[in-house]
Amino acid sequence: MSAAPVSPTAATVPPEALLVTVAPTGAETSKADCPQLPTTLEELVVTAQECEAAGAAMVHVHIRDDEHRPTLDEGRLHETVAALRENTGLVVQLSTGGSVHDPLDARLKVLDAAPDSCSLTMGTTNFGDDVFSNPWPFVCDLYQLSQERQVVPEFELFDLGHVAALERLLRTYGLPHGGRVHVDLVMGVPGGMPGTTDALVAAVHALPDAVTSWGATGIGRSTLAVGLAALSKGGHLRVGMEDVLTLSRGVPVERNSQLVERAVAMGELAQRRPMTPAEARVLLGTRPL
Ligand code: KMH
Ligand code: ZN
């Protein structure tokens, strides 16, 4: 008699399993500057499929309008979640950060599209020449809404102060839906913590005990330093054209899957293997599909 298939539980996501998240588009780069950036739904779906085949388990999504400008249009968000669910097995994470120009109420409404996960930035930060606004009352509203809707947050920490704010949030409002706490250190944004090993080690040391998994993202030139530092500390990786547009000096990224392939290769050197989307759902505590 063969044993019934066992679905993965928290205990069965082994430490060698590496969560690779792809952030393929972002809100900062224009299509005119980077024609290979996936901005249409068709391009996003093909990109997501290529990245899943390369080893990604989650996709962090920003969408664009017909003119390729960032948008939080509700209909498009619903359509995007449905298309990604239909055509990939990836965990679908919608950005609630949007672009620096998006109003807070529109960012809250992102959860109406019922993604598996949402990004949730833990404080206001200078963002190049702009300000990425995340006032404390907004953070609290968004967090409570994520609990109510059973959408698991990925806490985006751009600075050490955001790490302390996460501790305050969890102390005040309790754990996310699913009981898991996943964090992404976003490093190297001009205005946030630098993309260095020293900063990563300091941030990881300061993470609240409730954190069950963490990954890191290095913006621009810091992508390799941050990725290697994260692997050496046992963390997970986010990569993609939202964060970096070159593979090395003067060599443009042509497809997001190149960055996923590189992350998987780096992970293999560290004796990690890409986590499946099913394992990622367990790691993150997403609600059943
Ligand atoms: N586009 C940045 C202003 C997120 O997705 O939550 C914010 C951002 C973070 O990308
Ligand atoms: Zn984003």
mmCIF file of C-alpha atoms and ligand atoms in Angstrom:
data_model
loop_
_atom_site.group_PDB
_atom_site.id
_atom_site.type_symbol
_atom_site.label_atom_id
_atom_site.label_comp_id
_atom_site.label_asym_id
_atom_site.label_seq_id
_atom_site.Cartn_x
_atom_site.Cartn_y
_atom_site.Cartn_z
ATOM 1 C CA MET A 1 0.000 0.000 0.000
ATOM 2 C CA SER A 2 1.522 3.359 -0.949
ATOM 3 C CA ALA A 3 1.512 6.179 1.583
ATOM 4 C CA ALA A 4 -0.802 9.117 0.982
ATOM 5 C CA PRO A 5 1.057 12.171 -0.368
ATOM 6 C CA VAL A 6 2.094 14.407 2.480
ATOM 7 C CA SER A 7 1.602 18.122 1.993
ATOM 8 C CA PRO A 8 4.540 20.156 3.263
ATOM 9 C CA THR A 9 4.243 21.543 6.775
ATOM 10 C CA ALA A 10 6.373 24.204 8.406
ATOM 11 C CA ALA A 11 8.627 21.447 9.684
ATOM 12 C CA THR A 12 9.143 20.088 6.179
ATOM 13 C CA VAL A 13 10.572 23.242 4.603
ATOM 14 C CA PRO A 14 14.212 22.346 5.102
ATOM 15 C CA PRO A 15 16.915 24.956 5.666
ATOM 16 C CA GLU A 16 18.527 24.264 2.290
ATOM 17 C CA ALA A 17 15.344 25.370 0.507
ATOM 18 C CA LEU A 18 15.922 28.865 -0.898
ATOM 19 C CA LEU A 19 13.001 31.175 -1.565
ATOM 20 C CA VAL A 20 13.723 33.124 -4.741
ATOM 21 C CA THR A 21 11.288 35.961 -5.316
ATOM 22 C CA VAL A 22 11.246 37.803 -8.605
ATOM 23 C CA ALA A 23 10.288 41.477 -8.760
ATOM 24 C CA PRO A 24 10.071 41.847 -12.530
ATOM 25 C CA THR A 25 8.779 45.379 -13.136
ATOM 26 C CA GLY A 26 8.677 47.888 -10.260
ATOM 27 C CA ALA A 27 7.340 51.400 -10.621
ATOM 28 C CA GLU A 28 10.466 53.408 -11.256
ATOM 29 C CA THR A 29 11.808 52.404 -14.681
ATOM 30 C CA SER A 30 10.076 53.608 -17.831
ATOM 31 C CA LYS A 31 9.339 51.377 -20.804
ATOM 32 C CA ALA A 32 10.991 53.973 -23.026
ATOM 33 C CA ASP A 33 14.239 53.627 -21.077
ATOM 34 C CA CYS A 34 14.016 49.857 -20.890
ATOM 35 C CA PRO A 35 11.871 48.267 -23.630
ATOM 36 C CA GLN A 36 12.536 44.752 -22.250
ATOM 37 C CA LEU A 37 10.827 45.634 -18.941
ATOM 38 C CA PRO A 38 7.623 43.538 -18.669
ATOM 39 C CA THR A 39 4.827 46.101 -18.471
ATOM 40 C CA THR A 40 1.869 44.483 -20.246
ATOM 41 C CA LEU A 41 -0.105 41.600 -18.751
ATOM 42 C CA GLU A 42 1.065 39.305 -21.533
ATOM 43 C CA GLU A 43 4.698 40.206 -20.893
ATOM 44 C CA LEU A 44 4.243 39.771 -17.161
ATOM 45 C CA VAL A 45 2.723 36.303 -17.518
ATOM 46 C CA VAL A 46 5.470 35.093 -19.879
ATOM 47 C CA THR A 47 8.079 36.550 -17.541
ATOM 48 C CA ALA A 48 6.500 34.868 -14.536
ATOM 49 C CA GLN A 49 6.444 31.516 -16.356
ATOM 50 C CA GLU A 50 10.110 31.849 -17.354
ATOM 51 C CA CYS A 51 11.065 32.806 -13.807
ATOM 52 C CA GLU A 52 9.105 29.922 -12.288
ATOM 53 C CA ALA A 53 10.908 27.533 -14.657
ATOM 54 C CA ALA A 54 14.214 29.093 -13.552
ATOM 55 C CA GLY A 55 13.467 28.526 -9.854
ATOM 56 C CA ALA A 56 11.417 31.445 -8.547
ATOM 57 C CA ALA A 57 8.591 30.608 -6.135
ATOM 58 C CA MET A 58 7.022 34.041 -5.643
ATOM 59 C CA VAL A 59 6.403 37.062 -7.865
ATOM 60 C CA HIS A 60 6.265 40.626 -6.484
ATOM 61 C CA VAL A 61 3.970 42.519 -8.807
ATOM 62 C CA HIS A 62 3.638 46.151 -9.866
ATOM 63 C CA ILE A 63 1.347 46.752 -12.821
ATOM 64 C CA ARG A 64 1.270 49.362 -15.582
ATOM 65 C CA ASP A 65 -1.464 51.024 -17.640
ATOM 66 C CA ASP A 66 -1.810 51.062 -21.425
ATOM 67 C CA GLU A 67 0.817 53.804 -21.600
ATOM 68 C CA HIS A 68 3.154 51.639 -19.457
ATOM 69 C CA ARG A 69 2.801 54.016 -16.487
ATOM 70 C CA PRO A 70 2.476 52.631 -12.938
ATOM 71 C CA THR A 71 -1.137 52.137 -11.894
ATOM 72 C CA LEU A 72 -3.142 50.628 -9.034
ATOM 73 C CA ASP A 73 -6.238 50.216 -11.173
ATOM 74 C CA GLU A 74 -8.498 47.747 -9.364
ATOM 75 C CA GLY A 75 -9.732 45.927 -12.458
ATOM 76 C CA ARG A 76 -6.208 45.427 -13.753
ATOM 77 C CA LEU A 77 -5.036 44.168 -10.385
ATOM 78 C CA HIS A 78 -7.825 41.555 -10.298
ATOM 79 C CA GLU A 79 -7.079 40.520 -13.872
ATOM 80 C CA THR A 80 -3.368 40.253 -13.094
ATOM 81 C CA VAL A 81 -3.873 38.055 -10.023
ATOM 82 C CA ALA A 82 -6.222 35.794 -12.016
ATOM 83 C CA ALA A 83 -3.823 35.516 -14.977
ATOM 84 C CA LEU A 84 -0.835 34.697 -12.770
ATOM 85 C CA ARG A 85 -2.860 32.070 -10.881
ATOM 86 C CA GLU A 86 -4.080 30.529 -14.130
ATOM 87 C CA ASN A 87 -0.710 30.422 -15.856
ATOM 88 C CA THR A 88 1.780 29.851 -13.039
ATOM 89 C CA GLY A 89 2.013 28.186 -9.642
ATOM 90 C CA LEU A 90 3.834 31.158 -8.150
ATOM 91 C CA VAL A 91 2.849 32.791 -4.893
ATOM 92 C CA VAL A 92 1.354 36.103 -6.028
ATOM 93 C CA GLN A 93 2.457 39.103 -4.013
ATOM 94 C CA LEU A 94 1.008 42.480 -4.928
ATOM 95 C CA SER A 95 2.948 45.620 -4.118
ATOM 96 C CA THR A 96 1.132 47.976 -1.777
ATOM 97 C CA GLY A 97 4.053 50.376 -2.139
ATOM 98 C CA GLY A 98 3.053 51.244 -5.676
ATOM 99 C CA SER A 99 4.894 54.302 -6.912
ATOM 100 C CA VAL A 100 5.948 57.237 -4.714
ATOM 101 C CA HIS A 101 3.058 59.187 -6.262
ATOM 102 C CA ASP A 102 0.271 56.785 -5.279
ATOM 103 C CA PRO A 103 -2.155 57.945 -2.562
ATOM 104 C CA LEU A 104 -2.448 55.911 0.615
ATOM 105 C CA ASP A 105 -6.128 55.018 0.126
ATOM 106 C CA ALA A 106 -5.415 53.501 -3.305
ATOM 107 C CA ARG A 107 -2.581 51.501 -1.779
ATOM 108 C CA LEU A 108 -4.949 50.065 0.848
ATOM 109 C CA LYS A 109 -7.390 49.026 -1.877
ATOM 110 C CA VAL A 110 -4.768 46.760 -3.442
ATOM 111 C CA LEU A 111 -5.889 44.072 -0.983
ATOM 112 C CA ASP A 112 -9.306 43.984 -2.682
ATOM 113 C CA ALA A 113 -7.608 41.988 -5.455
ATOM 114 C CA ALA A 114 -7.062 39.166 -2.925
ATOM 115 C CA PRO A 115 -3.426 38.281 -3.590
ATOM 116 C CA ASP A 116 -1.664 35.573 -1.576
ATOM 117 C CA SER A 117 0.748 38.116 -0.159
ATOM 118 C CA CYS A 118 1.294 41.850 -0.093
ATOM 119 C CA SER A 119 4.333 43.991 0.515
ATOM 120 C CA LEU A 120 4.103 46.169 3.622
ATOM 121 C CA THR A 121 6.801 48.783 4.169
ATOM 122 C CA MET A 122 7.499 49.578 7.787
ATOM 123 C CA GLY A 123 8.123 53.305 7.558
ATOM 124 C CA THR A 124 8.632 56.408 5.492
ATOM 125 C CA THR A 125 11.942 56.623 3.700
ATOM 126 C CA ASN A 126 13.715 59.002 1.384
ATOM 127 C CA PHE A 127 13.725 57.294 -1.999
ATOM 128 C CA GLY A 128 16.276 58.885 -4.287
ATOM 129 C CA ASP A 129 14.989 62.417 -4.787
ATOM 130 C CA ASP A 130 11.477 61.408 -3.673
ATOM 131 C CA VAL A 131 9.809 60.343 -0.438
ATOM 132 C CA PHE A 132 8.215 56.893 -0.088
ATOM 133 C CA SER A 133 5.479 57.694 2.394
ATOM 134 C CA ASN A 134 4.464 55.098 4.992
ATOM 135 C CA PRO A 135 3.146 56.947 8.051
ATOM 136 C CA TRP A 136 2.596 54.812 11.160
ATOM 137 C CA PRO A 137 -1.252 55.009 11.063
ATOM 138 C CA PHE A 138 -1.183 53.811 7.439
ATOM 139 C CA VAL A 139 1.141 50.928 8.330
ATOM 140 C CA CYS A 140 -1.263 49.915 11.131
ATOM 141 C CA ASP A 141 -4.337 50.155 8.887
ATOM 142 C CA LEU A 142 -2.711 48.136 6.131
ATOM 143 C CA TYR A 143 -1.499 45.491 8.569
ATOM 144 C CA GLN A 144 -4.916 45.052 10.190
ATOM 145 C CA LEU A 145 -6.534 44.859 6.771
ATOM 146 C CA SER A 146 -4.060 42.152 5.745
ATOM 147 C CA GLN A 147 -5.002 40.165 8.869
ATOM 148 C CA GLU A 148 -8.713 40.575 8.139
ATOM 149 C CA ARG A 149 -8.332 39.559 4.471
ATOM 150 C CA GLN A 150 -5.927 36.704 5.266
ATOM 151 C CA VAL A 151 -3.269 38.131 2.956
ATOM 152 C CA VAL A 152 0.193 37.453 4.320
ATOM 153 C CA PRO A 153 2.404 40.510 4.461
ATOM 154 C CA GLU A 154 6.027 40.584 3.457
ATOM 155 C CA PHE A 155 7.492 43.291 5.661
ATOM 156 C CA GLU A 156 9.793 45.528 3.618
ATOM 157 C CA LEU A 157 12.542 46.954 5.804
ATOM 158 C CA PHE A 158 14.542 49.759 4.209
ATOM 159 C CA ASP A 159 16.276 50.832 7.394
ATOM 160 C CA LEU A 160 17.183 49.721 10.897
ATOM 161 C CA GLY A 161 14.364 51.901 12.246
ATOM 162 C CA HIS A 162 11.940 49.791 10.225
ATOM 163 C CA VAL A 163 13.168 46.717 12.083
ATOM 164 C CA ALA A 164 12.226 48.364 15.384
ATOM 165 C CA ALA A 165 8.884 49.446 13.926
ATOM 166 C CA LEU A 166 8.138 45.824 13.003
ATOM 167 C CA GLU A 167 8.673 44.766 16.598
ATOM 168 C CA ARG A 168 6.259 47.509 17.685
ATOM 169 C CA LEU A 169 3.659 46.473 15.103
ATOM 170 C CA LEU A 170 3.723 42.796 16.083
ATOM 171 C CA ARG A 171 3.617 43.682 19.789
ATOM 172 C CA THR A 172 0.574 45.892 19.198
ATOM 173 C CA TYR A 173 -1.445 43.856 16.702
ATOM 174 C CA GLY A 174 -0.166 40.276 16.990
ATOM 175 C CA LEU A 175 0.961 37.915 14.262
ATOM 176 C CA PRO A 176 -0.097 37.972 10.602
ATOM 177 C CA HIS A 177 -2.679 35.567 9.244
ATOM 178 C CA GLY A 178 -1.006 32.151 9.158
ATOM 179 C CA GLY A 179 1.279 32.912 12.095
ATOM 180 C CA ARG A 180 4.436 33.315 10.005
ATOM 181 C CA VAL A 181 6.476 36.519 9.792
ATOM 182 C CA HIS A 182 8.472 36.994 6.595
ATOM 183 C CA VAL A 183 10.739 39.979 6.097
ATOM 184 C CA ASP A 184 12.598 41.401 3.100
ATOM 185 C CA LEU A 185 15.544 43.702 3.755
ATOM 186 C CA VAL A 186 15.547 46.234 0.922
ATOM 187 C CA MET A 187 19.067 47.588 0.828
ATOM 188 C CA GLY A 188 20.935 50.170 -1.188
ATOM 189 C CA VAL A 189 18.045 52.571 -1.859
ATOM 190 C CA PRO A 190 19.447 56.123 -1.730
ATOM 191 C CA GLY A 191 17.876 57.223 1.565
ATOM 192 C CA GLY A 192 17.744 53.770 3.188
ATOM 193 C CA MET A 193 20.336 51.455 4.689
ATOM 194 C CA PRO A 194 23.330 50.752 2.481
ATOM 195 C CA GLY A 195 23.658 47.516 0.560
ATOM 196 C CA THR A 196 26.565 46.173 2.554
ATOM 197 C CA THR A 197 27.322 43.025 4.512
ATOM 198 C CA ASP A 198 27.780 45.084 7.689
ATOM 199 C CA ALA A 199 24.314 46.632 7.375
ATOM 200 C CA LEU A 200 22.735 43.257 6.594
ATOM 201 C CA VAL A 201 24.315 41.631 9.636
ATOM 202 C CA ALA A 202 23.143 44.495 11.874
ATOM 203 C CA ALA A 203 19.588 44.275 10.539
ATOM 204 C CA VAL A 204 19.417 40.477 10.842
ATOM 205 C CA HIS A 205 20.704 40.660 14.425
ATOM 206 C CA ALA A 206 17.978 43.154 15.292
ATOM 207 C CA LEU A 207 15.041 41.177 13.791
ATOM 208 C CA PRO A 208 12.265 40.435 16.303
ATOM 209 C CA ASP A 209 12.116 36.853 17.610
ATOM 210 C CA ALA A 210 8.747 36.423 15.879
ATOM 211 C CA VAL A 211 10.389 36.579 12.438
ATOM 212 C CA THR A 212 10.224 33.102 10.890
ATOM 213 C CA SER A 213 12.021 33.825 7.608
ATOM 214 C CA TRP A 214 13.865 36.674 5.975
ATOM 215 C CA GLY A 215 15.324 37.554 2.620
ATOM 216 C CA ALA A 216 17.211 40.468 1.173
ATOM 217 C CA THR A 217 17.252 42.609 -1.923
ATOM 218 C CA GLY A 218 20.186 44.750 -3.024
ATOM 219 C CA ILE A 219 19.311 47.640 -5.288
ATOM 220 C CA GLY A 220 21.528 48.411 -8.285
ATOM 221 C CA ARG A 221 25.185 47.675 -7.810
ATOM 222 C CA SER A 222 24.622 46.264 -4.321
ATOM 223 C CA THR A 223 22.652 43.301 -5.679
ATOM 224 C CA LEU A 224 25.567 40.830 -5.610
ATOM 225 C CA ALA A 225 27.011 41.976 -2.276
ATOM 226 C CA VAL A 226 23.606 41.742 -0.620
ATOM 227 C CA GLY A 227 22.748 38.419 -2.258
ATOM 228 C CA LEU A 228 26.008 36.813 -1.195
ATOM 229 C CA ALA A 229 25.745 38.244 2.332
ATOM 230 C CA ALA A 230 22.158 36.984 2.636
ATOM 231 C CA LEU A 231 23.157 33.493 1.548
ATOM 232 C CA SER A 232 26.058 33.441 3.985
ATOM 233 C CA LYS A 233 23.607 34.293 6.799
ATOM 234 C CA GLY A 234 21.051 31.688 5.701
ATOM 235 C CA GLY A 235 18.545 34.132 4.206
ATOM 236 C CA HIS A 236 16.419 34.116 1.075
ATOM 237 C CA LEU A 237 16.745 36.219 -2.098
ATOM 238 C CA ARG A 238 14.680 38.674 -4.075
ATOM 239 C CA VAL A 239 15.928 39.642 -7.523
ATOM 240 C CA GLY A 240 14.456 41.258 -10.619
ATOM 241 C CA MET A 241 14.385 44.269 -12.886
ATOM 242 C CA GLU A 242 12.550 46.297 -10.253
ATOM 243 C CA ASP A 243 15.863 46.310 -8.399
ATOM 244 C CA VAL A 244 18.635 46.060 -10.978
ATOM 245 C CA LEU A 245 18.860 46.556 -14.739
ATOM 246 C CA THR A 246 22.372 45.321 -15.469
ATOM 247 C CA LEU A 247 24.063 41.946 -15.047
ATOM 248 C CA SER A 248 27.439 43.654 -14.797
ATOM 249 C CA ARG A 249 28.747 47.069 -15.767
ATOM 250 C CA GLY A 250 27.343 47.912 -19.215
ATOM 251 C CA VAL A 251 25.577 44.557 -19.676
ATOM 252 C CA PRO A 252 21.804 45.053 -19.584
ATOM 253 C CA VAL A 253 19.404 42.476 -18.204
ATOM 254 C CA GLU A 254 17.403 41.180 -21.173
ATOM 255 C CA ARG A 255 15.031 38.929 -19.226
ATOM 256 C CA ASN A 256 14.167 38.677 -15.541
ATOM 257 C CA SER A 257 14.847 34.954 -15.702
ATOM 258 C CA GLN A 258 18.563 35.744 -16.117
ATOM 259 C CA LEU A 259 18.525 37.243 -12.629
ATOM 260 C CA VAL A 260 16.598 34.274 -11.227
ATOM 261 C CA GLU A 261 19.065 31.874 -12.857
ATOM 262 C CA ARG A 262 21.944 33.788 -11.291
ATOM 263 C CA ALA A 263 20.272 33.733 -7.863
ATOM 264 C CA VAL A 264 19.744 29.974 -8.158
ATOM 265 C CA ALA A 265 23.392 29.486 -9.187
ATOM 266 C CA MET A 266 24.561 31.574 -6.220
ATOM 267 C CA GLY A 267 22.316 29.504 -3.982
ATOM 268 C CA GLU A 268 23.743 26.276 -5.353
ATOM 269 C CA LEU A 269 27.242 27.424 -4.401
ATOM 270 C CA ALA A 270 25.882 27.896 -0.879
ATOM 271 C CA GLN A 271 24.348 24.390 -1.018
ATOM 272 C CA ARG A 272 20.814 25.713 -1.244
ATOM 273 C CA ARG A 273 18.219 24.604 -3.777
ATOM 274 C CA PRO A 274 15.252 26.588 -5.027
ATOM 275 C CA MET A 275 12.121 26.257 -2.921
ATOM 276 C CA THR A 276 8.994 25.126 -4.719
ATOM 277 C CA PRO A 277 5.931 27.389 -4.676
ATOM 278 C CA ALA A 278 4.194 24.789 -2.465
ATOM 279 C CA GLU A 279 7.007 25.056 0.061
ATOM 280 C CA ALA A 280 6.904 28.835 -0.178
ATOM 281 C CA ARG A 281 3.203 28.764 0.720
ATOM 282 C CA VAL A 282 4.054 26.809 3.854
ATOM 283 C CA LEU A 283 7.001 29.057 4.700
ATOM 284 C CA LEU A 284 4.846 32.160 4.385
ATOM 285 C CA GLY A 285 1.614 30.746 5.820
ATOM 286 C CA THR A 286 -0.554 31.786 2.875
ATOM 287 C CA ARG A 287 -4.242 30.892 2.959
ATOM 288 C CA PRO A 288 -5.288 27.842 0.917
ATOM 289 C CA LEU A 289 -5.976 28.574 -2.752
HETATM 290 N N1 KMH B 1 8.087 51.613 -5.725
HETATM 291 C C1 KMH B 1 8.521 51.984 -4.420
HETATM 292 C C2 KMH B 1 8.113 53.384 -4.120
HETATM 293 C C3 KMH B 1 6.765 47.890 -2.547
HETATM 294 O O1 KMH B 1 6.598 47.376 -3.637
HETATM 295 O O2 KMH B 1 6.038 47.683 -1.597
HETATM 296 C C4 KMH B 1 7.972 51.087 -3.372
HETATM 297 C C5 KMH B 1 8.168 49.657 -3.544
HETATM 298 C C6 KMH B 1 7.925 48.840 -2.347
HETATM 299 O O3 KMH B 1 8.464 49.138 -4.601
HETATM 300 ZN ZN ZN B 2 7.989 46.834 -5.227
#
